[in-house]
Amino acid sequence: MITCVDINIKQGEFTLTDVNFKVNKGSYMVLMGKTGCGKTTIMESICGLRKIKSGAIWLNGKEITTLMPAKREIGYVPQDGALFKNMTIAENIGFALRLRKWSKQDIKERVAQLASDLGITYLLKREAHDLSGGERQRVALARALSFYPDVLCLDEPLSALDEHTKDDMLDLLKTLKKNLNITILHVTHSKDEAIKLADHVLKFEDGHVKELMPTEL
Amino acid sequence: MMGVVASTYIILILAMMLADLSYTTTGHILEALQSKEIQYAIKLSLITCTITMVLSVLVAIPLGYFMARFEFRFKKVIDAVLDIPIVLPPLVIGLSLLILFQTAPGQFIESHVRITYTVYSVIIAQFMVACAFAVRTMYVTFIQINNRQEQVALTLGCNQRQSFFYILLPQAKNGILTAASLAWARALGEFGPILIFSGATRMRTEVLPTTVFLEMSVGNIEAAVAVSLIMILSGFAVLLIVRLFGDKNTAL
């Protein structure tokens, strides 16, 4: 469970005041709003990549407001995937496990399993460049899921994809939601994605947030 | 019309090289290479340039990283300070170094290790200029690599140090090579600061540009041209390395 209490963020001209919300374990929360409304900023704060001015962030009953990103155990998929260009796809997916000193054999098995779950086994030996948008997102997802995180943060995962690929990814995300008992935060400006995926929607408007059901959109 | 103007400059560059080549003969070059003084100058140039290159890269990597990745107060001021060695006349750098080692802290160092007019001063004079170019190159290299990858690495379990060594540095490989070649080439051509800060003593602080200057001043133009050609060739070699690897880096 993620709890955000009275979060204030100031970043140049942009401010976000008194943001309060809660995401239950295993629930799928879509963060929605116009470009520049602060939805990505909140997600980065939860991941520990951005400092907040005041407030507190709790994860499973533990305060993580000032904890290093590495200690939060949150999987993060940025918009463009941001695959490590100096590694193969298999090395990308296994990176977090290498840091956790898993044995070579265990890493290989975990990577193979993730790759088959996400339909990217054929990519494993390739280098990170010259992948299509959909392939990049799948690899980034596999990498973020590799270390069994409690929370998965997706920053506009479908926005750069063509219609056909987008439908495939929507199905994939639905499957993940059903099969893994993981809390998912998903940033988007698309109402369609919210209706298809969300259990709850957090709507960002004029520096404030409002919690809605997908049916209320 | 524009074509004529543009090509004039290129023709001039090539004409200079050709003139050097036609002025000298292999005999002159061999003769120059047999001179004890010139052999010493070649050796000193190679050694000092290489040390300067290593030092420059060692300083440029952390400095370029901090400038590219962190926001801090007075960053613009520090950015401007880093350009001083590039815009300052080389003679002024030499004079400033000479004066620096006349101050109390400078004298304290001199009382332990003699710097002025020694080989150490050659390296310091080269380093002051060459390092500025290496820092610029590393700054641009790091800023061209999106920091998203490092941020993802942090969420995957890296600390800052690991994300630097595992993610950023391997991708800056070509930039490092470019910075090193530039620093080496700058150091090889450095003359003004060395003349003032290290003097032009044969068999002691004589590097290749000093040789050109000394041979010219006694009217031995053939030897001066022969030594110049040695420098032109090594300059070309460096340019070739930068072009081969540097372009790949910007294309990434």
Short mmCIF file of N, CA and C in Angstrom, two decimals, chain B residues 1 12 20 26 29 43 57 70 84 88 90 113 120 147-148 193 196 201 215:
data_model
loop_
_atom_site.label_atom_id
_atom_site.label_comp_id
_atom_site.label_asym_id
_atom_site.label_seq_id
_atom_site.Cartn_x
_atom_site.Cartn_y
_atom_site.Cartn_z
N MET B 1 31.12 32.48 -56.27
CA MET B 1 31.86 33.45 -55.45
C MET B 1 32.15 32.88 -54.06
N LEU B 12 44.71 26.97 -48.84
CA LEU B 12 45.79 27.56 -48.05
C LEU B 12 46.33 26.56 -47.02
N ASP B 20 55.81 22.79 -46.54
CA ASP B 20 56.69 22.17 -45.54
C ASP B 20 57.36 20.93 -46.14
N THR B 26 64.15 13.94 -46.93
CA THR B 26 64.30 12.88 -45.92
C THR B 26 65.66 13.00 -45.24
N ILE B 29 65.33 15.37 -42.40
CA ILE B 29 64.59 14.79 -41.27
C ILE B 29 65.47 13.80 -40.52
N LYS B 43 61.65 12.82 -27.00
CA LYS B 43 61.37 11.97 -25.86
C LYS B 43 60.59 12.75 -24.79
N VAL B 57 42.47 13.76 -18.35
CA VAL B 57 41.29 12.89 -18.39
C VAL B 57 40.82 12.57 -16.98
N PHE B 70 24.73 17.89 -12.10
CA PHE B 70 24.27 18.51 -10.87
C PHE B 70 24.03 20.00 -11.03
N ILE B 84 38.51 30.06 -18.87
CA ILE B 84 39.63 31.01 -18.81
C ILE B 84 40.87 30.48 -19.53
N LEU B 88 42.46 32.73 -22.54
CA LEU B 88 43.63 33.51 -22.15
C LEU B 88 44.78 33.34 -23.15
N PRO B 90 48.25 32.33 -24.34
CA PRO B 90 49.14 31.33 -23.72
C PRO B 90 50.29 31.96 -22.93
N VAL B 113 59.97 20.67 -3.74
CA VAL B 113 60.23 20.15 -5.09
C VAL B 113 60.42 21.35 -6.00
N TYR B 120 58.85 19.31 -14.41
CA TYR B 120 57.52 19.43 -13.79
C TYR B 120 56.76 20.63 -14.32
N ASN B 147 19.99 11.29 -18.77
CA ASN B 147 20.19 10.74 -17.43
C ASN B 147 19.07 9.80 -16.98
N ARG B 148 18.07 9.59 -17.85
CA ARG B 148 17.00 8.63 -17.53
C ARG B 148 17.57 7.25 -17.21
N PRO B 193 53.37 29.14 -22.75
CA PRO B 193 53.50 29.00 -21.30
C PRO B 193 54.80 28.29 -20.92
N ILE B 196 57.93 30.61 -20.99
CA ILE B 196 58.05 31.52 -19.86
C ILE B 196 58.24 30.79 -18.54
N THR B 201 65.80 25.55 -22.16
CA THR B 201 67.14 25.02 -21.97
C THR B 201 67.28 23.69 -22.68
N GLU B 215 65.83 26.39 -33.21
CA GLU B 215 66.48 26.19 -34.51
C GLU B 215 66.24 27.39 -35.42
#
